Amino acid sequence: MTPDDRVYAYSAVLMGSPILLKLFEHNETLASNVFRLIKLQENKLTVNRQQSEVMSVNHAAGDHAVAVSKPVFDLISRAKAVSVLENSSFNFTIGPLVKRWKIGFSGNSVPAATDLQALLKITDPHDVILDEGSQSVFLHKAGMEIDLGAIAKGYIADVVRDFLREQRVAQALINLGGNVQTLGAGAEGAWAIGLKKPFSEPESLIGVINVTNKSVVTSGIYERYFELNGQRYHHILDPKTGYPLDNELLSVTIISDDSIDGDIYTTLLYGMGVEKSLRYLQNFPHIEAVFVTKDQQIIFSSQRQFTFTPLDPDYHITG
Ligand code: ADP
Ligand code: MG
Ligand code: MG
């Protein structure tokens, strides 16, 4: 239980991440139903085990098409649509590179440049053939692997929100390892979502994002990484080079209605950098971003759906 005695917090570890559910009632049954739902979704989408719907597609790469369930087909279609955008830094066929780097898992090393070149040849999202009629997915080249790691948590956060709504829950928060989705408001009027201070204690915050009925998703280079010879290698890869994306950014946070959008746009905007992202988002008024840069600036694309409480004098709000 949290200090606020109206809020009940339930936690679990799923998808390799700490999961937190906040409710305004003591309801173990509801909490375990939520965790079961997350597990069910993970079992369909994971690539960290031998068996899942996505793995059955991967196992058949270069050989045959595999029919999947409607929600998985729709999710893969969405992931492909974003991946084939011109110059997209989101690429859901990045699986072979992710596996090679093993970032966030034990045994990671820096791959040889020639290895990366070879693997880049089997990471073209156009080589994923989708057939709407049979709801099947075919990976055209042997060795190809779908990896939904940059979209799955957002998708699942929305599934949980929809489930809670069906259960007539008016106020709740689900945090899937940095992917937050909220229903209604929190105890003090809005939900307060901490924006972590990079490379610091988990409790240190740059500030707090206050939202009602919104999703808040953060992707940062300080979340999963390893260091070798003074170089830091984090877990968002540049689909063009095969190396971790490197620019002025420490993190990107997206505030939106749907968490799937938050998850997609964090990865997409990461590669664009601040300037391009700000221009890009002018066409998407329902998607708002908070950028944190290596030179300790906080930049908002716009601020219609949230308020921000700064907490660290080292970081300056710009723009
Ligand atoms: P987070 O893990 O912080 O939620 P993302 O949502 O960006 O970050 O997802 C990162 C995961 O997505 C990686 O762990 C990997 O599995 C996969 N991935 C890495 N680089 C890319 C990329 N350029 N496009 C799509 N997926 C990626
Ligand atoms: Mg994510
Ligand atoms: Mg993402």
Short mmCIF file of C-alpha atoms and ligand atoms in Angstrom, two decimals:
data_model
loop_
_atom_site.label_atom_id
_atom_site.label_comp_id
_atom_site.label_asym_id
_atom_site.label_seq_id
_atom_site.Cartn_x
_atom_site.Cartn_y
_atom_site.Cartn_z
CA MET A 1 0.00 0.00 0.00
CA THR A 2 1.13 3.52 -0.71
CA PRO A 3 1.18 6.32 1.88
CA ASP A 4 -2.11 7.58 0.42
CA ASP A 5 -4.52 5.18 2.10
CA ARG A 6 -7.05 5.37 -0.73
CA VAL A 7 -4.59 3.95 -3.26
CA TYR A 8 -3.74 0.25 -3.31
CA ALA A 9 -0.60 -0.78 -5.22
CA TYR A 10 -0.02 -4.26 -6.62
CA SER A 11 3.21 -5.38 -8.22
CA ALA A 12 4.61 -8.25 -10.24
CA VAL A 13 7.56 -8.95 -12.52
CA LEU A 14 6.43 -9.76 -16.05
CA MET A 15 8.06 -9.32 -19.48
CA GLY A 16 11.37 -8.92 -17.66
CA SER A 17 10.09 -5.68 -16.10
CA PRO A 18 8.62 -4.56 -12.80
CA ILE A 19 4.87 -4.09 -13.28
CA LEU A 20 2.85 -1.80 -11.02
CA LEU A 21 -0.93 -1.54 -10.79
CA LYS A 22 -2.65 1.14 -8.70
CA LEU A 23 -6.31 0.88 -7.80
CA PHE A 24 -8.63 2.88 -5.57
CA GLU A 25 -10.01 -0.24 -3.94
CA HIS A 26 -8.53 -3.27 -2.26
CA ASN A 27 -9.20 -5.92 -4.89
CA GLU A 28 -6.75 -8.82 -5.11
CA THR A 29 -8.94 -10.64 -7.61
CA LEU A 30 -8.97 -7.74 -10.03
CA ALA A 31 -5.20 -7.29 -9.66
CA SER A 32 -4.48 -10.94 -10.35
CA ASN A 33 -6.83 -10.84 -13.35
CA VAL A 34 -4.84 -7.90 -14.71
CA PHE A 35 -1.54 -9.70 -14.21
CA ARG A 36 -2.97 -12.83 -15.84
CA LEU A 37 -4.08 -10.75 -18.83
CA ILE A 38 -0.58 -9.28 -19.20
CA LYS A 39 0.94 -12.75 -19.05
CA LEU A 40 -1.48 -13.99 -21.70
CA GLN A 41 -0.46 -11.15 -24.02
CA GLU A 42 3.23 -11.66 -23.30
CA ASN A 43 2.87 -15.34 -24.18
CA LYS A 44 1.63 -14.38 -27.66
CA LEU A 45 4.15 -11.65 -28.41
CA THR A 46 7.44 -12.55 -26.73
CA VAL A 47 10.61 -13.41 -28.63
CA ASN A 48 12.52 -14.26 -25.46
CA ARG A 49 11.12 -17.78 -25.38
CA GLN A 50 10.95 -20.51 -28.01
CA GLN A 51 7.14 -20.57 -28.22
CA SER A 52 4.78 -17.68 -28.98
CA GLU A 53 2.69 -16.58 -31.94
CA VAL A 54 5.49 -14.26 -33.03
CA MET A 55 8.10 -17.01 -32.61
CA SER A 56 6.10 -19.35 -34.84
CA VAL A 57 6.35 -16.68 -37.56
CA ASN A 58 10.09 -16.28 -36.90
CA HIS A 59 10.73 -20.03 -36.97
CA ALA A 60 9.17 -20.19 -40.47
CA ALA A 61 11.29 -17.35 -41.91
CA GLY A 62 12.33 -17.97 -45.51
CA ASP A 63 10.08 -20.99 -45.66
CA HIS A 64 6.36 -20.44 -45.26
CA ALA A 65 3.62 -18.07 -44.09
CA VAL A 66 2.09 -18.55 -40.64
CA ALA A 67 -1.49 -17.63 -39.67
CA VAL A 68 -1.77 -15.66 -36.43
CA SER A 69 -4.66 -14.40 -34.32
CA LYS A 70 -6.44 -11.20 -35.36
CA PRO A 71 -4.96 -8.97 -32.60
CA VAL A 72 -1.42 -10.18 -33.35
CA PHE A 73 -1.96 -9.69 -37.09
CA ASP A 74 -3.23 -6.16 -36.48
CA LEU A 75 -0.29 -5.35 -34.20
CA ILE A 76 2.22 -6.67 -36.76
CA SER A 77 0.47 -4.66 -39.50
CA ARG A 78 0.75 -1.50 -37.40
CA ALA A 79 4.43 -2.22 -36.66
CA LYS A 80 5.12 -2.73 -40.37
CA ALA A 81 3.34 0.48 -41.35
CA VAL A 82 5.55 2.50 -38.99
CA SER A 83 8.69 0.63 -39.98
CA VAL A 84 8.32 1.32 -43.71
CA LEU A 85 7.91 5.09 -43.27
CA GLU A 86 10.67 6.94 -45.06
CA ASN A 87 13.82 7.13 -42.91
CA SER A 88 12.00 5.50 -39.98
CA SER A 89 14.19 4.67 -37.01
CA PHE A 90 11.50 2.24 -35.89
CA ASN A 91 12.08 -1.19 -37.42
CA PHE A 92 10.28 -4.25 -36.07
CA THR A 93 12.44 -6.63 -38.13
CA ILE A 94 15.50 -5.58 -36.13
CA GLY A 95 15.37 -8.93 -34.27
CA PRO A 96 18.61 -10.45 -35.64
CA LEU A 97 20.54 -7.34 -34.54
CA VAL A 98 18.92 -7.26 -31.10
CA LYS A 99 19.78 -10.93 -30.61
CA ARG A 100 23.36 -10.34 -31.74
CA TRP A 101 23.91 -7.40 -29.37
CA LYS A 102 22.11 -9.05 -26.44
CA ILE A 103 21.80 -5.65 -24.79
CA GLY A 104 20.06 -5.99 -21.46
CA PHE A 105 20.88 -9.68 -21.32
CA SER A 106 23.99 -11.45 -20.12
CA GLY A 107 26.87 -12.13 -22.50
CA ASN A 108 26.73 -8.92 -24.50
CA SER A 109 29.62 -7.86 -26.70
CA VAL A 110 30.20 -5.40 -29.53
CA PRO A 111 29.60 -7.24 -32.82
CA ALA A 112 32.13 -7.00 -35.65
CA ALA A 113 31.19 -4.42 -38.29
CA THR A 114 31.04 -7.16 -40.93
CA ASP A 115 28.57 -9.13 -38.77
CA LEU A 116 26.34 -6.07 -38.52
CA GLN A 117 26.49 -5.52 -42.29
CA ALA A 118 25.41 -9.10 -42.89
CA LEU A 119 22.56 -8.89 -40.39
CA LEU A 120 21.32 -5.56 -41.80
CA LYS A 121 20.51 -7.45 -45.02
CA ILE A 122 17.83 -9.44 -43.19
CA THR A 123 16.21 -6.46 -41.46
CA ASP A 124 14.13 -4.95 -44.26
CA PRO A 125 10.51 -4.51 -43.10
CA HIS A 126 9.38 -4.66 -46.75
CA ASP A 127 10.34 -8.35 -46.63
CA VAL A 128 7.44 -9.03 -44.25
CA ILE A 129 4.56 -10.20 -46.40
CA LEU A 130 1.14 -9.76 -44.80
CA ASP A 131 -1.96 -11.48 -46.12
CA GLU A 132 -5.14 -9.97 -44.76
CA GLY A 133 -7.42 -12.77 -46.02
CA SER A 134 -5.62 -15.64 -44.32
CA GLN A 135 -4.30 -13.38 -41.52
CA SER A 136 -0.85 -14.78 -42.19
CA VAL A 137 2.66 -13.40 -41.93
CA PHE A 138 5.59 -14.50 -44.08
CA LEU A 139 9.18 -13.45 -43.46
CA HIS A 140 10.61 -13.57 -46.93
CA LYS A 141 14.26 -14.19 -46.06
CA ALA A 142 15.75 -16.99 -43.96
CA GLY A 143 17.06 -15.70 -40.63
CA MET A 144 14.61 -12.81 -40.39
CA GLU A 145 13.11 -12.16 -36.96
CA ILE A 146 10.26 -9.92 -35.86
CA ASP A 147 10.88 -8.13 -32.53
CA LEU A 148 7.89 -6.26 -31.09
CA GLY A 149 9.90 -4.94 -28.12
CA ALA A 150 9.34 -1.30 -29.10
CA ILE A 151 5.54 -1.57 -29.36
CA ALA A 152 4.33 -4.52 -27.24
CA LYS A 153 4.31 -2.85 -23.83
CA GLY A 154 2.31 0.07 -25.16
CA TYR A 155 -0.15 -2.28 -26.81
CA ILE A 156 -0.54 -4.35 -23.65
CA ALA A 157 -0.97 -1.22 -21.49
CA ASP A 158 -3.98 -0.30 -23.67
CA VAL A 159 -5.39 -3.84 -23.42
CA VAL A 160 -5.22 -3.50 -19.61
CA ARG A 161 -6.87 -0.07 -19.71
CA ASP A 162 -9.70 -1.42 -21.88
CA PHE A 163 -10.15 -4.39 -19.55
CA LEU A 164 -10.33 -2.14 -16.46
CA ARG A 165 -12.85 0.09 -18.23
CA GLU A 166 -15.02 -2.95 -18.98
CA GLN A 167 -14.82 -3.80 -15.27
CA ARG A 168 -16.19 -0.28 -14.62
CA VAL A 169 -13.01 0.86 -12.89
CA ALA A 170 -12.97 4.67 -12.98
CA GLN A 171 -9.46 5.36 -11.67
CA ALA A 172 -6.37 3.21 -12.14
CA LEU A 173 -2.77 3.31 -13.23
CA ILE A 174 -0.74 0.57 -14.90
CA ASN A 175 3.01 0.88 -15.27
CA LEU A 176 4.66 -1.71 -17.51
CA GLY A 177 8.33 -0.96 -16.94
CA GLY A 178 8.19 2.69 -18.01
CA ASN A 179 5.03 2.42 -20.09
CA VAL A 180 2.32 4.12 -18.05
CA GLN A 181 -1.37 4.16 -18.88
CA THR A 182 -3.96 5.83 -16.66
CA LEU A 183 -7.71 5.78 -16.18
CA GLY A 184 -9.28 8.88 -14.68
CA ALA A 185 -7.37 10.92 -12.13
CA GLY A 186 -5.10 10.05 -9.23
CA ALA A 187 -5.47 10.76 -5.53
CA GLU A 188 -4.61 14.45 -5.74
CA GLY A 189 -6.50 15.26 -8.94
CA ALA A 190 -4.06 14.07 -11.58
CA TRP A 191 -1.71 11.12 -11.76
CA ALA A 192 1.88 12.15 -11.06
CA ILE A 193 4.33 10.28 -13.28
CA GLY A 194 7.99 10.73 -12.39
CA LEU A 195 10.51 11.54 -15.11
CA LYS A 196 13.65 9.72 -14.05
CA LYS A 197 17.00 11.42 -13.76
CA PRO A 198 19.33 9.60 -16.18
CA PHE A 199 22.19 7.52 -14.75
CA SER A 200 21.12 8.25 -11.14
CA GLU A 201 19.38 6.54 -8.24
CA PRO A 202 16.02 5.13 -9.36
CA GLU A 203 14.20 7.57 -7.03
CA SER A 204 15.85 10.76 -8.35
CA LEU A 205 13.54 12.65 -10.68
CA ILE A 206 14.02 15.51 -13.13
CA GLY A 207 10.38 16.34 -12.67
CA VAL A 208 6.84 15.07 -12.58
CA ILE A 209 4.35 14.82 -15.45
CA ASN A 210 0.75 15.25 -14.29
CA VAL A 211 -1.98 13.64 -16.40
CA THR A 212 -5.58 12.44 -16.29
CA ASN A 213 -6.77 9.67 -18.59
CA LYS A 214 -3.52 9.69 -20.59
CA SER A 215 -0.59 7.46 -21.35
CA VAL A 216 2.97 8.50 -20.50
CA VAL A 217 5.76 6.48 -22.12
CA THR A 218 9.47 7.14 -21.72
CA SER A 219 12.31 5.59 -23.64
CA GLY A 220 15.82 6.49 -22.57
CA ILE A 221 19.36 5.42 -23.29
CA TYR A 222 19.94 4.91 -19.55
CA GLU A 223 17.38 2.13 -19.18
CA ARG A 224 19.16 -0.85 -20.64
CA TYR A 225 22.79 -0.60 -21.65
CA PHE A 226 26.26 -2.01 -21.11
CA GLU A 227 29.67 -0.36 -21.01
CA LEU A 228 32.85 -1.49 -22.67
CA ASN A 229 36.15 0.44 -22.90
CA GLY A 230 34.47 3.63 -21.75
CA GLN A 231 31.77 3.39 -24.44
CA ARG A 232 28.12 3.03 -23.53
CA TYR A 233 25.92 0.80 -25.69
CA HIS A 234 22.16 1.11 -25.13
CA HIS A 235 19.19 -0.87 -26.41
CA ILE A 236 17.63 1.28 -29.16
CA LEU A 237 19.42 0.42 -32.38
CA ASP A 238 19.74 2.50 -35.51
CA PRO A 239 18.17 0.39 -38.28
CA LYS A 240 20.52 2.02 -40.82
CA THR A 241 23.83 1.26 -39.10
CA GLY A 242 23.06 -1.55 -36.68
CA TYR A 243 24.69 0.43 -33.83
CA PRO A 244 22.84 2.07 -30.90
CA LEU A 245 21.22 5.35 -31.95
CA ASP A 246 23.44 8.23 -31.01
CA ASN A 247 22.38 11.87 -30.90
CA GLU A 248 21.77 14.72 -28.44
CA LEU A 249 19.00 12.85 -26.58
CA LEU A 250 18.93 11.18 -23.18
CA SER A 251 15.23 10.36 -23.29
CA VAL A 252 11.96 10.93 -25.11
CA THR A 253 8.61 10.87 -23.32
CA ILE A 254 5.29 10.76 -25.15
CA ILE A 255 1.97 11.87 -23.69
CA SER A 256 -1.00 10.52 -25.69
CA ASP A 257 -4.36 8.81 -25.31
CA ASP A 258 -3.14 5.40 -26.38
CA SER A 259 0.01 3.88 -24.98
CA ILE A 260 0.70 2.07 -28.26
CA ASP A 261 1.23 5.52 -29.82
CA GLY A 262 3.53 6.46 -26.94
CA ASP A 263 5.62 3.35 -27.47
CA ILE A 264 5.81 3.81 -31.25
CA TYR A 265 6.61 7.52 -31.14
CA THR A 266 9.29 7.26 -28.45
CA THR A 267 11.27 4.96 -30.72
CA LEU A 268 10.43 6.87 -33.91
CA LEU A 269 11.31 10.31 -32.52
CA TYR A 270 14.41 9.04 -30.81
CA GLY A 271 16.10 8.67 -34.14
CA MET A 272 14.79 12.00 -35.48
CA GLY A 273 16.30 14.09 -32.72
CA VAL A 274 14.70 17.22 -31.25
CA GLU A 275 14.53 19.63 -34.23
CA LYS A 276 13.00 17.20 -36.71
CA SER A 277 10.65 15.75 -34.10
CA LEU A 278 9.26 19.17 -33.21
CA ARG A 279 8.46 19.83 -36.86
CA TYR A 280 7.07 16.32 -37.36
CA LEU A 281 4.72 16.55 -34.36
CA GLN A 282 3.05 19.68 -35.71
CA ASN A 283 1.00 17.28 -37.85
CA PHE A 284 0.01 15.15 -34.84
CA PRO A 285 -1.57 17.46 -32.26
CA HIS A 286 -2.76 14.56 -30.07
CA ILE A 287 0.84 13.34 -29.59
CA GLU A 288 2.98 15.44 -27.25
CA ALA A 289 6.65 14.91 -26.42
CA VAL A 290 9.09 15.82 -23.66
CA PHE A 291 12.73 15.60 -24.74
CA VAL A 292 15.63 15.48 -22.28
CA THR A 293 18.99 16.23 -23.85
CA LYS A 294 22.56 15.37 -22.88
CA ASP A 295 23.19 19.06 -22.20
CA GLN A 296 20.43 18.93 -19.58
CA GLN A 297 17.64 20.71 -21.35
CA ILE A 298 13.97 19.78 -21.12
CA ILE A 299 12.03 20.58 -24.30
CA PHE A 300 8.26 20.26 -24.80
CA SER A 301 6.65 19.91 -28.24
CA SER A 302 3.46 21.41 -26.79
CA GLN A 303 1.68 21.15 -23.46
CA ARG A 304 -2.05 20.70 -23.84
CA GLN A 305 -2.63 17.37 -22.12
CA PHE A 306 -0.29 17.58 -19.12
CA THR A 307 1.42 19.84 -16.64
CA PHE A 308 5.04 19.54 -15.60
CA THR A 309 6.58 20.08 -12.17
CA PRO A 310 10.37 20.53 -12.39
CA LEU A 311 12.35 19.01 -9.51
CA ASP A 312 16.01 19.25 -10.52
CA PRO A 313 17.74 22.64 -10.86
CA ASP A 314 20.43 21.08 -13.11
CA TYR A 315 17.86 20.59 -15.86
CA HIS A 316 16.49 23.65 -17.64
CA ILE A 317 13.20 24.01 -19.47
CA THR A 318 13.90 25.42 -22.95
CA GLY A 319 11.82 26.64 -25.85
P1 ADP B 1 11.95 0.60 -23.94
O1 ADP B 1 12.55 -0.76 -23.82
O2 ADP B 1 12.61 1.62 -23.13
O3 ADP B 1 10.47 0.58 -23.85
P2 ADP B 1 11.61 0.91 -26.77
O4 ADP B 1 10.13 0.99 -26.64
O5 ADP B 1 12.26 1.85 -27.70
O6 ADP B 1 12.31 1.09 -25.39
O7 ADP B 1 11.93 -0.57 -27.18
C1 ADP B 1 13.25 -1.03 -27.24
C2 ADP B 1 13.22 -2.48 -27.66
O8 ADP B 1 12.74 -2.58 -29.00
C3 ADP B 1 14.60 -3.09 -27.67
O9 ADP B 1 14.86 -3.75 -26.45
C4 ADP B 1 14.54 -4.05 -28.85
O10 ADP B 1 13.90 -5.27 -28.48
C5 ADP B 1 13.64 -3.34 -29.81
N1 ADP B 1 14.35 -2.38 -30.68
C6 ADP B 1 15.62 -1.89 -30.59
N2 ADP B 1 15.87 -0.98 -31.55
C7 ADP B 1 14.71 -0.86 -32.26
C8 ADP B 1 14.31 -0.08 -33.39
N3 ADP B 1 15.14 0.77 -33.97
N4 ADP B 1 13.06 -0.25 -33.86
C9 ADP B 1 12.19 -1.12 -33.28
N5 ADP B 1 12.50 -1.88 -32.23
C10 ADP B 1 13.74 -1.76 -31.71
MG MG B 2 8.83 0.54 -25.04
MG MG B 3 8.95 2.15 -28.01
#
